[in-house]
Amino acid sequence: MGFLDTLLGRTKPVQPNLDALFSLPSAAITLEAATSLVPTGIGSVCFRAVEGRAFRELEDDVRQLLAAGMAADAPPVEVSTDSYGFTWLLIRRPADQLDALVTDVHAVNSSLADAGFGPQLLCSLISFAGPGSSKLAVVYLYKRGTFYPFAPQGGERRDNGLELQVRGAIEGDLKIESDLSRWFPVWGAPGL
């Protein structure tokens, strides 16, 4: 970064640290103790699909990689597209296999990044559920290298109190996004 960039307020983009995802299992223990939220066994990866054979082949390879690591009776990886044109890969594991789920999510992200498609990655999320109908996703922003909690309520409302409570509980375990305006809602995210 040069002097002019500093003067004009330009910043270097944060490099993602996909290995930060492996901190989620310990953060989940903290989260359960503080809020009674537990993992659901559902994770997803969101990216913008690219046209072309190379990307389609990579997407197929990722699906086969995930399917090979799962039990024969496990549901297949589900693929969907949201209203903004982003593709979601939904991964399911038994709720008590958070380590394996995080490994699967990491494998998808790493495969896409290693093949040169890192700029197409948007976010990854791991779902949690709590007493009553409490739902929460811990979202990893690929381009920022940070996490944030997203707690949808009915319709398009958020439980901001729960999100702030979760931030306070897990900020010692995960690098939490400090800019609250970047805590984007992921309405209708698969598995949430």
mmCIF file of C-alpha atoms in Angstrom, residues 17-179:
data_model
loop_
_atom_site.group_PDB
_atom_site.id
_atom_site.type_symbol
_atom_site.label_atom_id
_atom_site.label_comp_id
_atom_site.label_asym_id
_atom_site.label_seq_id
_atom_site.Cartn_x
_atom_site.Cartn_y
_atom_site.Cartn_z
ATOM 1 C CA ASN A 17 -8.330 -17.212 6.705
ATOM 2 C CA LEU A 18 -10.416 -20.284 5.997
ATOM 3 C CA ASP A 19 -8.730 -22.124 8.863
ATOM 4 C CA ALA A 20 -10.637 -19.762 11.183
ATOM 5 C CA LEU A 21 -13.643 -21.997 10.487
ATOM 6 C CA PHE A 22 -12.016 -24.659 12.664
ATOM 7 C CA SER A 23 -12.578 -22.382 15.686
ATOM 8 C CA LEU A 24 -16.340 -22.892 15.364
ATOM 9 C CA PRO A 25 -16.582 -26.127 17.412
ATOM 10 C CA SER A 26 -15.008 -24.485 20.479
ATOM 11 C CA ALA A 27 -17.133 -21.365 19.935
ATOM 12 C CA ALA A 28 -20.201 -23.644 19.808
ATOM 13 C CA ILE A 29 -19.424 -24.910 23.313
ATOM 14 C CA THR A 30 -19.193 -21.327 24.561
ATOM 15 C CA LEU A 31 -22.375 -20.434 22.688
ATOM 16 C CA GLU A 32 -24.337 -23.311 24.207
ATOM 17 C CA ALA A 33 -23.182 -22.417 27.724
ATOM 18 C CA ALA A 34 -24.083 -18.739 27.297
ATOM 19 C CA THR A 35 -27.323 -18.980 25.275
ATOM 20 C CA SER A 36 -28.489 -22.628 25.138
ATOM 21 C CA LEU A 37 -28.125 -22.528 21.336
ATOM 22 C CA VAL A 38 -26.872 -25.845 19.910
ATOM 23 C CA PRO A 39 -25.668 -26.847 16.438
ATOM 24 C CA THR A 40 -28.326 -28.239 14.098
ATOM 25 C CA GLY A 41 -25.898 -30.177 11.885
ATOM 26 C CA ILE A 42 -26.587 -27.897 8.925
ATOM 27 C CA GLY A 43 -24.060 -25.718 7.144
ATOM 28 C CA SER A 44 -24.034 -23.969 3.814
ATOM 29 C CA VAL A 45 -21.692 -22.181 1.461
ATOM 30 C CA CYS A 46 -22.820 -19.306 -0.743
ATOM 31 C CA PHE A 47 -21.053 -18.285 -3.943
ATOM 32 C CA ARG A 48 -21.743 -16.725 -7.300
ATOM 33 C CA ALA A 49 -21.584 -19.430 -9.940
ATOM 34 C CA VAL A 50 -19.467 -18.737 -12.982
ATOM 35 C CA GLU A 51 -20.340 -19.801 -16.490
ATOM 36 C CA GLY A 52 -18.043 -22.323 -18.065
ATOM 37 C CA ARG A 53 -17.012 -25.917 -18.073
ATOM 38 C CA ALA A 54 -14.154 -25.554 -15.569
ATOM 39 C CA PHE A 55 -16.478 -24.207 -12.887
ATOM 40 C CA ARG A 56 -19.165 -26.834 -13.542
ATOM 41 C CA GLU A 57 -16.553 -29.579 -13.263
ATOM 42 C CA LEU A 58 -15.236 -28.101 -10.014
ATOM 43 C CA GLU A 59 -18.763 -27.869 -8.614
ATOM 44 C CA ASP A 60 -19.338 -31.540 -9.505
ATOM 45 C CA ASP A 61 -15.990 -32.498 -7.927
ATOM 46 C CA VAL A 62 -16.934 -30.688 -4.702
ATOM 47 C CA ARG A 63 -20.279 -32.494 -4.544
ATOM 48 C CA GLN A 64 -18.573 -35.853 -5.101
ATOM 49 C CA LEU A 65 -15.943 -35.046 -2.453
ATOM 50 C CA LEU A 66 -18.629 -34.269 0.104
ATOM 51 C CA ALA A 67 -20.748 -37.277 -0.838
ATOM 52 C CA ALA A 68 -17.732 -39.595 -0.504
ATOM 53 C CA GLY A 69 -17.110 -38.450 3.066
ATOM 54 C CA MET A 70 -20.679 -39.066 4.226
ATOM 55 C CA ALA A 71 -22.453 -42.189 5.361
ATOM 56 C CA ALA A 72 -24.467 -44.070 2.762
ATOM 57 C CA ASP A 73 -27.740 -43.028 4.405
ATOM 58 C CA ALA A 74 -26.773 -39.342 4.625
ATOM 59 C CA PRO A 75 -28.833 -36.939 2.544
ATOM 60 C CA PRO A 76 -27.066 -35.697 -0.575
ATOM 61 C CA VAL A 77 -25.614 -32.227 -0.771
ATOM 62 C CA GLU A 78 -28.408 -29.915 -1.851
ATOM 63 C CA VAL A 79 -27.818 -27.152 -4.387
ATOM 64 C CA SER A 80 -30.110 -24.153 -4.741
ATOM 65 C CA THR A 81 -30.065 -20.658 -6.194
ATOM 66 C CA ASP A 82 -31.479 -17.671 -4.331
ATOM 67 C CA SER A 83 -33.351 -14.674 -5.729
ATOM 68 C CA TYR A 84 -30.077 -12.736 -6.109
ATOM 69 C CA GLY A 85 -28.526 -15.417 -8.321
ATOM 70 C CA PHE A 86 -26.175 -16.830 -5.674
ATOM 71 C CA THR A 87 -25.696 -20.574 -5.455
ATOM 72 C CA TRP A 88 -25.964 -22.316 -2.084
ATOM 73 C CA LEU A 89 -24.561 -25.739 -1.222
ATOM 74 C CA LEU A 90 -26.386 -27.158 1.791
ATOM 75 C CA ILE A 91 -24.513 -29.770 3.813
ATOM 76 C CA ARG A 92 -26.124 -31.919 6.515
ATOM 77 C CA ARG A 93 -24.465 -33.916 9.267
ATOM 78 C CA PRO A 94 -25.802 -35.281 12.545
ATOM 79 C CA ALA A 95 -26.031 -32.412 15.043
ATOM 80 C CA ASP A 96 -23.306 -33.946 17.220
ATOM 81 C CA GLN A 97 -20.795 -33.956 14.316
ATOM 82 C CA LEU A 98 -19.997 -30.239 14.173
ATOM 83 C CA ASP A 99 -16.298 -30.969 13.572
ATOM 84 C CA ALA A 100 -17.151 -32.983 10.439
ATOM 85 C CA LEU A 101 -19.585 -30.322 9.239
ATOM 86 C CA VAL A 102 -16.968 -27.580 9.625
ATOM 87 C CA THR A 103 -14.469 -29.762 7.750
ATOM 88 C CA ASP A 104 -16.986 -30.166 4.897
ATOM 89 C CA VAL A 105 -17.656 -26.413 4.724
ATOM 90 C CA HIS A 106 -13.902 -25.749 4.796
ATOM 91 C CA ALA A 107 -13.360 -28.284 1.984
ATOM 92 C CA VAL A 108 -15.899 -26.523 -0.246
ATOM 93 C CA ASN A 109 -14.389 -23.088 0.404
ATOM 94 C CA SER A 110 -10.822 -24.345 -0.067
ATOM 95 C CA SER A 111 -11.654 -26.196 -3.269
ATOM 96 C CA LEU A 112 -13.230 -23.107 -4.796
ATOM 97 C CA ALA A 113 -10.404 -20.821 -3.620
ATOM 98 C CA ASP A 114 -7.636 -23.202 -4.735
ATOM 99 C CA ALA A 115 -9.180 -23.431 -8.211
ATOM 100 C CA GLY A 116 -9.084 -19.642 -8.542
ATOM 101 C CA PHE A 117 -12.756 -19.027 -7.760
ATOM 102 C CA GLY A 118 -12.173 -17.399 -4.351
ATOM 103 C CA PRO A 119 -13.579 -14.039 -5.525
ATOM 104 C CA GLN A 120 -16.920 -15.784 -6.182
ATOM 105 C CA LEU A 121 -17.245 -16.927 -2.528
ATOM 106 C CA LEU A 122 -19.633 -14.824 -0.473
ATOM 107 C CA CYS A 123 -20.141 -16.510 2.889
ATOM 108 C CA SER A 124 -20.486 -19.739 4.803
ATOM 109 C CA LEU A 125 -22.818 -20.373 7.682
ATOM 110 C CA ILE A 126 -23.393 -22.890 10.426
ATOM 111 C CA SER A 127 -26.913 -23.099 11.883
ATOM 112 C CA PHE A 128 -27.895 -23.259 15.547
ATOM 113 C CA ALA A 129 -31.239 -23.632 17.315
ATOM 114 C CA GLY A 130 -32.293 -22.836 20.833
ATOM 115 C CA PRO A 131 -35.172 -22.836 23.257
ATOM 116 C CA GLY A 132 -38.529 -22.064 21.708
ATOM 117 C CA SER A 133 -38.093 -21.160 18.090
ATOM 118 C CA SER A 134 -34.736 -19.379 18.385
ATOM 119 C CA LYS A 135 -32.639 -19.760 15.261
ATOM 120 C CA LEU A 136 -29.154 -18.469 14.624
ATOM 121 C CA ALA A 137 -26.489 -18.690 11.967
ATOM 122 C CA VAL A 138 -22.853 -17.968 12.618
ATOM 123 C CA VAL A 139 -21.833 -16.445 9.285
ATOM 124 C CA TYR A 140 -18.270 -16.330 7.951
ATOM 125 C CA LEU A 141 -17.699 -13.470 5.500
ATOM 126 C CA TYR A 142 -15.123 -14.780 3.062
ATOM 127 C CA LYS A 143 -13.962 -11.392 1.778
ATOM 128 C CA ARG A 144 -13.607 -9.915 5.282
ATOM 129 C CA GLY A 145 -12.229 -12.942 7.104
ATOM 130 C CA THR A 146 -14.687 -12.332 9.962
ATOM 131 C CA PHE A 147 -17.746 -13.882 11.584
ATOM 132 C CA TYR A 148 -21.064 -12.425 12.697
ATOM 133 C CA PRO A 149 -24.282 -13.809 14.179
ATOM 134 C CA PHE A 150 -27.564 -13.634 12.268
ATOM 135 C CA ALA A 151 -30.770 -14.402 14.187
ATOM 136 C CA PRO A 152 -33.903 -14.284 12.010
ATOM 137 C CA GLN A 153 -37.327 -14.010 13.566
ATOM 138 C CA GLY A 154 -40.590 -14.427 11.669
ATOM 139 C CA GLY A 155 -40.789 -12.647 8.332
ATOM 140 C CA GLU A 156 -37.884 -10.337 7.665
ATOM 141 C CA ARG A 157 -37.191 -9.345 11.255
ATOM 142 C CA ARG A 158 -34.019 -9.952 13.220
ATOM 143 C CA ASP A 159 -33.492 -10.658 16.895
ATOM 144 C CA ASN A 160 -30.862 -7.949 17.412
ATOM 145 C CA GLY A 161 -30.713 -8.633 21.150
ATOM 146 C CA LEU A 162 -29.775 -12.264 20.554
ATOM 147 C CA GLU A 163 -27.215 -11.267 17.918
ATOM 148 C CA LEU A 164 -25.502 -8.898 20.349
ATOM 149 C CA GLN A 165 -25.658 -11.478 23.137
ATOM 150 C CA VAL A 166 -24.022 -14.051 20.841
ATOM 151 C CA ARG A 167 -21.353 -11.550 19.800
ATOM 152 C CA GLY A 168 -20.477 -10.995 23.443
ATOM 153 C CA ALA A 169 -20.365 -14.721 24.128
ATOM 154 C CA ILE A 170 -18.131 -15.815 21.233
ATOM 155 C CA GLU A 171 -15.941 -12.821 20.477
ATOM 156 C CA GLY A 172 -13.133 -14.468 22.449
ATOM 157 C CA ASP A 173 -13.347 -17.568 20.222
ATOM 158 C CA LEU A 174 -13.934 -16.042 16.776
ATOM 159 C CA LYS A 175 -12.857 -12.889 14.954
ATOM 160 C CA ILE A 176 -16.161 -10.993 14.982
ATOM 161 C CA GLU A 177 -16.923 -8.390 12.298
ATOM 162 C CA SER A 178 -16.670 -5.051 14.112
ATOM 163 C CA ASP A 179 -18.673 -3.073 11.518
#
